[in-house]
mmCIF file of C-alpha atoms in Angstrom:
data_model
loop_
_atom_site.group_PDB
_atom_site.id
_atom_site.type_symbol
_atom_site.label_atom_id
_atom_site.label_comp_id
_atom_site.label_asym_id
_atom_site.label_seq_id
_atom_site.Cartn_x
_atom_site.Cartn_y
_atom_site.Cartn_z
ATOM 1 C CA MET A 229 79.144 153.294 149.664
ATOM 2 C CA ALA A 230 81.927 155.005 147.808
ATOM 3 C CA LEU A 231 80.667 156.892 144.812
ATOM 4 C CA GLN A 232 82.506 158.948 142.260
ATOM 5 C CA SER A 233 82.460 162.646 142.885
ATOM 6 C CA GLY A 234 79.870 164.623 141.037
ATOM 7 C CA GLU A 235 77.232 161.873 140.877
ATOM 8 C CA LYS A 236 74.439 161.783 143.390
ATOM 9 C CA SER A 237 73.260 158.565 144.978
ATOM 10 C CA PRO A 238 70.769 156.882 142.700
ATOM 11 C CA MET A 239 68.802 155.696 145.718
ATOM 12 C CA LEU A 240 67.513 159.199 146.529
ATOM 13 C CA ILE A 241 63.793 159.478 146.278
ATOM 14 C CA GLY A 242 62.460 162.943 146.506
ATOM 15 C CA SER A 243 61.463 165.812 144.366
ATOM 16 C CA ILE A 244 61.938 165.600 140.646
ATOM 17 C CA TRP A 245 64.696 168.205 140.624
ATOM 18 C CA SER A 246 67.105 166.057 142.546
ATOM 19 C CA LYS A 247 67.183 163.145 140.090
ATOM 20 C CA PRO A 248 70.554 162.897 138.407
ATOM 21 C CA ARG A 249 70.854 163.346 134.669
ATOM 22 C CA SER A 250 72.281 159.901 134.060
ATOM 23 C CA ARG A 251 69.069 158.340 135.269
ATOM 24 C CA TRP A 252 66.986 160.217 132.710
ATOM 25 C CA THR A 253 69.465 159.304 129.960
ATOM 26 C CA LEU A 254 69.141 155.635 130.810
ATOM 27 C CA LEU A 255 65.362 155.893 130.968
ATOM 28 C CA GLY A 256 65.220 157.673 127.620
ATOM 29 C CA LEU A 257 67.455 155.051 126.026
ATOM 30 C CA ARG A 258 65.293 152.265 127.437
ATOM 31 C CA LEU A 259 62.192 153.908 126.051
ATOM 32 C CA LEU A 260 63.777 154.181 122.605
ATOM 33 C CA ALA A 261 64.929 150.562 122.717
ATOM 34 C CA PHE A 262 61.456 149.440 123.811
ATOM 35 C CA LEU A 263 59.821 151.365 120.969
ATOM 36 C CA ALA A 264 62.253 150.020 118.378
ATOM 37 C CA ALA A 265 61.946 146.400 119.533
ATOM 38 C CA ALA A 266 58.150 146.618 119.803
ATOM 39 C CA ALA A 267 57.948 148.133 116.318
ATOM 40 C CA ALA A 268 60.132 145.359 114.916
ATOM 41 C CA THR A 269 57.993 142.676 116.576
ATOM 42 C CA LEU A 270 54.701 144.130 115.382
ATOM 43 C CA VAL A 271 55.792 144.848 111.814
ATOM 44 C CA MET A 272 57.218 141.357 111.376
ATOM 45 C CA ALA A 273 54.332 139.592 113.105
ATOM 46 C CA LEU A 274 51.742 141.309 110.933
ATOM 47 C CA ASN A 275 53.770 140.808 107.769
ATOM 48 C CA LYS A 276 51.653 138.980 105.263
ATOM 49 C CA GLN A 277 51.184 139.116 101.533
ATOM 50 C CA THR A 278 48.914 137.068 99.320
ATOM 51 C CA LYS A 279 49.378 136.863 95.583
ATOM 52 C CA THR A 280 47.316 135.080 93.005
ATOM 53 C CA PHE A 281 49.087 133.497 90.094
ATOM 54 C CA VAL A 282 47.487 132.287 86.918
ATOM 55 C CA VAL A 283 48.863 128.819 86.460
ATOM 56 C CA ALA A 284 47.103 127.549 83.370
ATOM 57 C CA THR A 285 44.159 128.333 81.142
ATOM 58 C CA ILE A 286 41.540 125.704 80.413
ATOM 59 C CA GLY A 287 39.357 126.906 77.591
ATOM 60 C CA THR A 288 38.449 130.387 78.691
ATOM 61 C CA THR A 289 38.677 130.019 82.489
ATOM 62 C CA PRO A 290 42.125 130.619 83.982
ATOM 63 C CA LEU A 291 43.312 128.419 86.832
ATOM 64 C CA LYS A 292 44.386 130.588 89.696
ATOM 65 C CA LEU A 293 46.697 129.634 92.501
ATOM 66 C CA SER A 294 47.053 131.932 95.457
ATOM 67 C CA LEU A 295 50.192 131.833 97.548
ATOM 68 C CA THR A 296 50.726 133.522 100.893
ATOM 69 C CA ALA A 297 53.943 134.721 102.408
ATOM 70 C CA LYS A 298 53.786 134.871 106.184
ATOM 71 C CA PHE A 299 56.389 135.277 108.851
ATOM 72 C CA ASN A 300 55.781 131.912 110.441
ATOM 73 C CA HIS A 301 56.782 130.015 107.310
ATOM 74 C CA THR A 302 60.383 130.687 108.260
ATOM 75 C CA PRO A 303 61.781 129.592 111.651
ATOM 76 C CA ALA A 304 64.324 132.422 111.571
ATOM 77 C CA PHE A 305 61.574 135.024 111.433
ATOM 78 C CA VAL A 306 59.660 133.266 114.225
ATOM 79 C CA PHE A 307 62.813 133.481 116.359
ATOM 80 C CA PHE A 308 63.137 137.140 115.339
ATOM 81 C CA VAL A 309 59.610 137.909 116.524
ATOM 82 C CA ILE A 310 60.072 136.031 119.800
ATOM 83 C CA ALA A 311 63.469 137.620 120.517
ATOM 84 C CA ASN A 312 62.284 141.160 119.856
ATOM 85 C CA GLY A 313 59.130 140.522 121.886
ATOM 86 C CA LEU A 314 61.186 139.362 124.859
ATOM 87 C CA VAL A 315 63.519 142.356 124.569
ATOM 88 C CA SER A 316 60.621 144.817 124.504
ATOM 89 C CA ILE A 317 59.041 143.126 127.553
ATOM 90 C CA HIS A 318 62.394 143.320 129.362
ATOM 91 C CA ASN A 319 62.748 147.029 128.601
ATOM 92 C CA LEU A 320 59.174 147.689 129.684
ATOM 93 C CA VAL A 321 59.735 145.896 133.004
ATOM 94 C CA MET A 322 62.957 147.833 133.560
ATOM 95 C CA ILE A 323 61.223 151.159 132.841
ATOM 96 C CA MET A 324 58.436 150.294 135.286
ATOM 97 C CA LEU A 325 60.993 149.247 137.891
ATOM 98 C CA ASP A 326 62.894 152.481 137.491
ATOM 99 C CA LEU A 327 59.855 154.709 137.653
ATOM 100 C CA LEU A 328 57.715 152.959 140.224
ATOM 101 C CA GLY A 329 59.981 150.802 142.372
ATOM 102 C CA GLY A 330 62.572 153.368 143.396
ATOM 103 C CA ASN A 331 64.208 151.590 146.316
ATOM 104 C CA PHE A 332 63.261 148.019 145.533
ATOM 105 C CA ASP A 333 66.263 145.908 146.376
ATOM 106 C CA TYR A 334 66.966 142.430 147.672
ATOM 107 C CA LYS A 335 70.250 142.160 149.547
ATOM 108 C CA GLY A 336 71.966 144.374 147.026
ATOM 109 C CA PHE A 337 71.058 142.182 144.042
ATOM 110 C CA ARG A 338 69.412 144.901 141.995
ATOM 111 C CA PHE A 339 72.351 146.422 140.117
ATOM 112 C CA PRO A 340 74.047 143.103 139.258
ATOM 113 C CA MET A 341 70.758 141.589 138.084
ATOM 114 C CA VAL A 342 70.000 144.578 135.858
ATOM 115 C CA ALA A 343 73.507 144.451 134.367
ATOM 116 C CA ILE A 344 73.345 140.697 133.743
ATOM 117 C CA LEU A 345 69.860 140.849 132.239
ATOM 118 C CA ASP A 346 70.910 143.686 129.939
ATOM 119 C CA MET A 347 73.922 141.709 128.750
ATOM 120 C CA LEU A 348 71.773 138.637 128.058
ATOM 121 C CA ASN A 349 69.247 140.701 126.162
ATOM 122 C CA VAL A 350 71.973 142.189 123.985
ATOM 123 C CA ALA A 351 72.971 138.654 122.992
ATOM 124 C CA LEU A 352 69.321 137.717 122.365
ATOM 125 C CA VAL A 353 68.445 140.649 120.154
ATOM 126 C CA SER A 354 71.721 140.365 118.233
ATOM 127 C CA GLY A 355 70.987 136.693 117.535
ATOM 128 C CA GLY A 356 67.444 137.365 116.366
ATOM 129 C CA ALA A 357 68.332 140.333 114.179
ATOM 130 C CA ASN A 358 71.223 138.609 112.449
ATOM 131 C CA ALA A 359 69.370 135.358 111.786
ATOM 132 C CA ALA A 360 66.549 137.306 110.157
ATOM 133 C CA ALA A 361 69.037 139.494 108.244
ATOM 134 C CA PHE A 362 70.753 136.543 106.586
ATOM 135 C CA MET A 363 67.437 134.854 105.890
ATOM 136 C CA ALA A 364 66.225 138.054 104.226
ATOM 137 C CA GLU A 365 69.430 138.200 102.175
ATOM 138 C CA LEU A 366 68.729 134.634 101.041
ATOM 139 C CA GLY A 367 65.203 135.584 100.051
ATOM 140 C CA LYS A 368 66.429 138.622 98.179
ATOM 141 C CA ASN A 369 69.308 137.080 96.276
ATOM 142 C CA GLY A 370 68.583 133.372 96.328
ATOM 143 C CA ASN A 371 71.399 130.878 96.257
ATOM 144 C CA SER A 372 72.383 129.593 92.853
ATOM 145 C CA HIS A 373 74.593 126.834 94.224
ATOM 146 C CA ALA A 374 71.742 125.252 96.147
ATOM 147 C CA ARG A 375 69.157 125.966 93.437
ATOM 148 C CA TRP A 376 67.140 128.207 95.739
ATOM 149 C CA ASP A 377 65.168 130.875 93.909
ATOM 150 C CA LYS A 378 64.757 134.326 95.268
ATOM 151 C CA ILE A 379 61.265 135.276 96.376
ATOM 152 C CA CYS A 380 61.520 139.069 96.665
ATOM 153 C CA ASP A 381 60.630 139.667 93.050
ATOM 154 C CA LYS A 382 57.253 138.030 93.557
ATOM 155 C CA PHE A 383 56.484 139.245 97.067
ATOM 156 C CA GLY A 384 57.839 142.783 97.021
ATOM 157 C CA GLU A 385 55.744 144.246 99.830
ATOM 158 C CA TYR A 386 56.524 141.349 102.155
ATOM 159 C CA CYS A 387 60.228 141.913 101.586
ATOM 160 C CA ASP A 388 59.972 145.671 102.088
ATOM 161 C CA ARG A 389 58.104 145.343 105.356
ATOM 162 C CA GLY A 390 60.505 142.669 106.550
ATOM 163 C CA GLY A 391 63.368 145.006 105.741
ATOM 164 C CA GLY A 392 61.755 147.765 107.792
ATOM 165 C CA ALA A 393 61.351 145.425 110.766
ATOM 166 C CA LEU A 394 65.023 144.454 110.424
ATOM 167 C CA ILE A 395 66.151 148.086 110.502
ATOM 168 C CA ALA A 396 64.074 148.685 113.653
ATOM 169 C CA SER A 397 65.617 145.626 115.269
ATOM 170 C CA PHE A 398 69.169 146.751 114.505
ATOM 171 C CA LEU A 399 68.355 150.146 116.023
ATOM 172 C CA ALA A 400 67.093 148.334 119.116
ATOM 173 C CA LEU A 401 70.374 146.392 119.176
ATOM 174 C CA ALA A 402 72.426 149.611 119.110
ATOM 175 C CA PHE A 403 70.346 151.098 121.938
ATOM 176 C CA MET A 404 70.572 147.882 123.981
ATOM 177 C CA LEU A 405 74.367 147.923 123.632
ATOM 178 C CA LEU A 406 74.501 151.462 125.033
ATOM 179 C CA ILE A 407 72.095 150.533 127.820
ATOM 180 C CA SER A 408 74.211 147.503 128.717
ATOM 181 C CA PHE A 409 77.365 149.606 128.986
ATOM 182 C CA ILE A 410 75.605 152.190 131.147
ATOM 183 C CA SER A 411 74.190 149.478 133.424
ATOM 184 C CA ILE A 412 77.654 147.967 133.888
ATOM 185 C CA LEU A 413 79.047 151.418 134.689
ATOM 186 C CA LYS A 414 76.269 151.918 137.236
ATOM 187 C CA LEU A 415 77.160 148.588 138.789
ATOM 188 C CA VAL A 416 80.803 149.633 139.039
ATOM 189 C CA ASN A 417 79.908 152.941 140.650
ATOM 190 C CA ALA A 418 77.540 151.394 143.149
ATOM 191 C CA SER A 419 79.974 148.754 144.311
ATOM 192 C CA PRO A 420 82.164 149.515 147.353
ATOM 193 C CA HIS A 421 85.411 148.523 145.658
ATOM 194 C CA HIS A 422 85.304 149.668 142.062
ATOM 195 C CA SER A 423 88.991 150.411 141.862
ATOM 196 C CA ILE A 424 90.115 146.870 142.550
ATOM 197 C CA SER A 425 92.394 144.936 140.297
ATOM 198 C CA PRO A 426 92.183 141.147 139.998
ATOM 199 C CA ASN A 427 95.365 140.655 141.951
ATOM 200 C CA ASN A 428 93.896 142.079 145.124
ATOM 201 C CA ASN A 429 92.221 139.953 147.674
ATOM 202 C CA GLN A 430 88.548 140.712 148.117
ATOM 203 C CA PRO A 431 87.222 140.773 151.669
ATOM 204 C CA MET B 131 92.193 133.343 146.123
ATOM 205 C CA ALA B 132 93.612 135.605 143.475
ATOM 206 C CA LYS B 133 95.526 132.722 142.007
ATOM 207 C CA THR B 134 92.385 130.558 141.706
ATOM 208 C CA ASN B 135 90.575 133.421 139.997
ATOM 209 C CA ARG B 136 93.360 133.832 137.502
ATOM 210 C CA ILE B 137 93.487 130.128 136.788
ATOM 211 C CA ILE B 138 89.749 129.981 136.181
ATOM 212 C CA THR B 139 89.871 133.002 133.893
ATOM 213 C CA ILE B 140 92.747 131.609 131.864
ATOM 214 C CA LEU B 141 91.016 128.220 131.649
ATOM 215 C CA LEU B 142 87.792 129.803 130.392
ATOM 216 C CA ARG B 143 89.686 131.876 127.851
ATOM 217 C CA LEU B 144 91.570 128.792 126.658
ATOM 218 C CA LEU B 145 88.333 126.849 126.220
ATOM 219 C CA ALA B 146 86.712 129.708 124.350
ATOM 220 C CA PHE B 147 89.772 130.154 122.132
ATOM 221 C CA GLY B 148 89.840 126.431 121.365
ATOM 222 C CA ALA B 149 86.159 126.419 120.496
ATOM 223 C CA THR B 150 86.377 129.403 118.149
ATOM 224 C CA LEU B 151 89.532 128.099 116.482
ATOM 225 C CA SER B 152 88.024 124.673 115.876
ATOM 226 C CA ALA B 153 84.801 126.211 114.551
ATOM 227 C CA THR B 154 86.784 128.267 112.043
ATOM 228 C CA LEU B 155 88.983 125.421 110.893
ATOM 229 C CA VAL B 156 86.199 122.846 110.611
ATOM 230 C CA MET B 157 83.990 125.184 108.607
ATOM 231 C CA VAL B 158 86.795 126.203 106.267
ATOM 232 C CA THR B 159 87.691 122.593 105.480
ATOM 233 C CA SER B 160 84.117 121.539 104.779
ATOM 234 C CA HIS B 161 83.384 120.764 101.187
ATOM 235 C CA ASP B 162 81.697 118.014 99.263
ATOM 236 C CA SER B 163 80.858 117.272 95.674
ATOM 237 C CA THR B 164 78.283 115.087 94.031
ATOM 238 C CA GLN B 165 77.740 113.891 90.490
ATOM 239 C CA VAL B 166 74.290 114.123 88.962
ATOM 240 C CA PHE B 167 73.837 113.308 85.254
ATOM 241 C CA ASN B 168 77.485 113.996 84.384
ATOM 242 C CA LEU B 169 77.297 117.347 86.130
ATOM 243 C CA LYS B 170 79.452 117.962 89.119
ATOM 244 C CA PHE B 171 77.927 119.922 91.972
ATOM 245 C CA THR B 172 80.205 121.177 94.706
ATOM 246 C CA ALA B 173 79.204 122.471 98.100
ATOM 247 C CA ASN B 174 81.602 124.769 99.851
ATOM 248 C CA TYR B 175 81.332 127.155 102.755
ATOM 249 C CA ASN B 176 81.942 129.953 100.235
ATOM 250 C CA ASN B 177 78.599 129.382 98.585
ATOM 251 C CA SER B 178 76.619 130.881 101.427
ATOM 252 C CA PRO B 179 77.150 134.423 102.731
ATOM 253 C CA SER B 180 76.078 133.466 106.221
ATOM 254 C CA PHE B 181 78.713 130.712 106.431
ATOM 255 C CA LYS B 182 81.306 133.194 105.195
ATOM 256 C CA TYR B 183 80.221 135.603 107.940
ATOM 257 C CA PHE B 184 80.426 132.734 110.439
ATOM 258 C CA VAL B 185 84.020 131.966 109.447
ATOM 259 C CA ILE B 186 85.051 135.623 109.544
ATOM 260 C CA ALA B 187 83.407 136.229 112.934
ATOM 261 C CA GLU B 188 84.949 133.118 114.496
ATOM 262 C CA ALA B 189 88.355 134.031 113.076
ATOM 263 C CA ILE B 190 88.137 137.511 114.600
ATOM 264 C CA ALA B 191 87.072 135.993 117.922
ATOM 265 C CA SER B 192 89.997 133.525 117.814
ATOM 266 C CA GLY B 193 92.493 136.310 117.169
ATOM 267 C CA TYR B 194 91.023 138.372 119.991
ATOM 268 C CA GLY B 195 91.002 135.331 122.292
ATOM 269 C CA LEU B 196 94.697 134.769 121.667
ATOM 270 C CA ILE B 197 95.537 138.386 122.436
ATOM 271 C CA ALA B 198 93.319 138.427 125.526
ATOM 272 C CA LEU B 199 94.997 135.273 126.829
ATOM 273 C CA PHE B 200 98.304 137.067 127.030
ATOM 274 C CA LEU B 201 96.929 140.373 128.249
ATOM 275 C CA SER B 202 94.546 139.127 130.905
ATOM 276 C CA SER B 203 97.013 139.592 133.746
ATOM 277 C CA LYS B 204 97.802 143.228 133.091
ATOM 278 C CA SER B 205 95.657 145.508 135.204
ATOM 279 C CA LEU B 206 95.864 148.469 132.834
ATOM 280 C CA VAL B 207 93.736 146.998 130.057
ATOM 281 C CA ASP B 208 91.397 144.976 132.264
ATOM 282 C CA ARG B 209 88.388 147.229 131.798
ATOM 283 C CA LEU B 210 88.952 147.413 128.038
ATOM 284 C CA ILE B 211 89.159 143.628 127.828
ATOM 285 C CA VAL B 212 85.882 143.237 129.709
ATOM 286 C CA ILE B 213 84.153 145.666 127.348
ATOM 287 C CA LEU B 214 85.639 143.931 124.308
ATOM 288 C CA ASP B 215 84.491 140.598 125.736
ATOM 289 C CA VAL B 216 80.897 141.817 125.679
ATOM 290 C CA VAL B 217 81.280 142.977 122.079
ATOM 291 C CA ILE B 218 82.874 139.696 120.964
ATOM 292 C CA ALA B 219 80.160 137.685 122.740
ATOM 293 C CA MET B 220 77.545 139.629 120.812
ATOM 294 C CA LEU B 221 79.451 139.005 117.562
ATOM 295 C CA LEU B 222 79.600 135.287 118.276
ATOM 296 C CA THR B 223 75.898 134.958 119.090
ATOM 297 C CA SER B 224 75.021 136.825 115.933
ATOM 298 C CA SER B 225 77.256 134.665 113.733
ATOM 299 C CA ILE B 226 76.017 131.371 115.183
ATOM 300 C CA SER B 227 72.364 132.358 114.843
ATOM 301 C CA ALA B 228 72.851 133.445 111.226
ATOM 302 C CA ALA B 229 74.660 130.209 110.337
ATOM 303 C CA LEU B 230 72.044 128.120 112.156
ATOM 304 C CA ALA B 231 69.197 129.828 110.253
ATOM 305 C CA VAL B 232 70.695 128.977 106.865
ATOM 306 C CA ALA B 233 71.832 125.499 107.936
ATOM 307 C CA GLU B 234 68.301 124.704 109.084
ATOM 308 C CA ILE B 235 67.016 125.524 105.614
ATOM 309 C CA GLY B 236 69.726 123.381 104.083
ATOM 310 C CA LYS B 237 68.664 120.459 106.202
ATOM 311 C CA LYS B 238 64.895 120.737 106.063
ATOM 312 C CA GLY B 239 64.208 123.005 103.123
ATOM 313 C CA ASN B 240 61.353 125.450 102.989
ATOM 314 C CA SER B 241 58.260 124.146 101.264
ATOM 315 C CA HIS B 242 56.558 127.544 101.134
ATOM 316 C CA ALA B 243 59.390 129.106 99.164
ATOM 317 C CA GLY B 244 60.056 126.043 97.051
ATOM 318 C CA TRP B 245 63.538 125.481 98.503
ATOM 319 C CA LEU B 246 64.637 121.866 98.575
ATOM 320 C CA PRO B 247 66.963 120.534 101.275
ATOM 321 C CA ILE B 248 70.489 119.856 100.095
ATOM 322 C CA CYS B 249 71.761 117.623 102.866
ATOM 323 C CA ASP B 250 70.775 114.446 101.033
ATOM 324 C CA GLN B 251 72.997 115.272 98.101
ATOM 325 C CA VAL B 252 76.032 116.473 100.026
ATOM 326 C CA PRO B 253 76.020 114.642 103.389
ATOM 327 C CA LYS B 254 79.723 115.117 104.134
ATOM 328 C CA PHE B 255 79.412 118.890 103.857
ATOM 329 C CA CYS B 256 76.367 118.861 106.125
ATOM 330 C CA ASP B 257 78.120 116.810 108.817
ATOM 331 C CA HIS B 258 81.189 119.031 108.718
ATOM 332 C CA ALA B 259 79.065 122.151 108.960
ATOM 333 C CA THR B 260 77.103 120.656 111.879
ATOM 334 C CA GLY B 261 80.343 120.049 113.760
ATOM 335 C CA ALA B 262 81.495 123.613 113.118
ATOM 336 C CA LEU B 263 78.147 124.974 114.300
ATOM 337 C CA ILE B 264 78.292 122.956 117.516
ATOM 338 C CA ALA B 265 81.770 124.337 118.201
ATOM 339 C CA GLY B 266 80.536 127.861 117.452
ATOM 340 C CA PHE B 267 77.602 127.450 119.839
ATOM 341 C CA ALA B 268 79.921 126.182 122.580
ATOM 342 C CA ALA B 269 82.185 129.183 121.952
ATOM 343 C CA ALA B 270 79.266 131.590 122.366
ATOM 344 C CA ILE B 271 78.295 129.938 125.667
ATOM 345 C CA PHE B 272 81.899 130.039 126.913
ATOM 346 C CA TYR B 273 82.146 133.743 126.130
ATOM 347 C CA LEU B 274 78.868 134.401 127.952
ATOM 348 C CA VAL B 275 80.131 132.543 131.048
ATOM 349 C CA LEU B 276 83.435 134.407 130.754
ATOM 350 C CA ASN B 277 81.564 137.709 130.673
ATOM 351 C CA LEU B 278 79.668 136.898 133.845
ATOM 352 C CA TYR B 279 82.835 135.763 135.565
ATOM 353 C CA SER B 280 84.780 138.879 134.509
ATOM 354 C CA LEU B 281 81.932 141.050 135.701
ATOM 355 C CA HIS B 282 82.107 139.334 139.067
ATOM 356 C CA LEU B 283 85.879 139.455 139.274
ATOM 357 C CA VAL B 284 87.150 142.617 137.697
ATOM 358 C CA LEU B 285 84.367 145.097 138.012
ATOM 359 C CA ALA B 286 82.271 144.365 141.059
ATOM 360 C CA PRO B 287 81.321 141.437 143.196
ATOM 361 C CA LEU B 288 78.036 140.045 141.995
ATOM 362 C CA PHE B 289 76.852 139.066 145.438
ATOM 363 C CA PRO B 290 77.419 142.145 147.560
ATOM 364 C CA VAL B 291 76.383 142.302 151.147
ATOM 365 C CA LYS B 292 74.447 145.392 152.072
ATOM 366 C CA PRO B 293 76.185 147.272 154.873
#
């Protein structure tokens, strides 16, 4: 296979000193993305706040009403949790594959499949993060035209924790974008004709 | 063989450009007003930040689609166009998911937050927005398919045979 000069074959198994630097960069990025996505999933899934309101007073006993804010009241946050969960599982599987299954390949499908899966996961995490971001903006500012009140003034902690999970998810998105580009570059380098233009005929 | 590849690429780009353009136009022209107790309520795409983001993202994708249609045969910018395709696909998926999240609340409301659905009062706006969202979803899928096809065509064959 034709490889660019200066980069060793990624299929070499051997002592730890012969692993190329790009492999450790990719592994480090995957670890960061996994941590960010897992943090976002956990913080949002465990996000819950209960508040008791005094609604009325009958005589001397006040009537209390307790309201809970949970993540599964909102479909956008449920999608956020599922998307970030899937992305963290994907990164974990890729890390395991890189560390443990060094030469695992099936008719040369490994590099294309990794590149495609990374691209799909970028789309997934971007969808989840943005849906939750706009839903959080709605909860923070309300919408006067639709007569929707904001809820962040009553459930401050819920909003803060949700905001933290959102930041973690956007970090995971940035890392996944880098990982996707690196995977595509790896695919280009590993292919036998990476200098082809679309006008050439492929054998 | 090269000619078929080029035709398929141009066809995919045309479809994607049509979908993004129609999503933009349909969302921009969606508005409705209703009269309740001598008060006039209007619903416009401007009232919701996520619909505004949807329109802006689809407009950017349409502009890029137009430019990429004309540049897709030059071999100098091929790699750049593939990279930009990935970025635009991500932009489109993010915009459609944000718009869908808010539209779902508009249609069903959220009983826990005390948000009432608005689609009963302004049905024309809701139908228009639904059409725009369907077009936006189709555009996202077209860009995803285009990405896979460009990856196969320009960068590396996706089904290599091990020597």
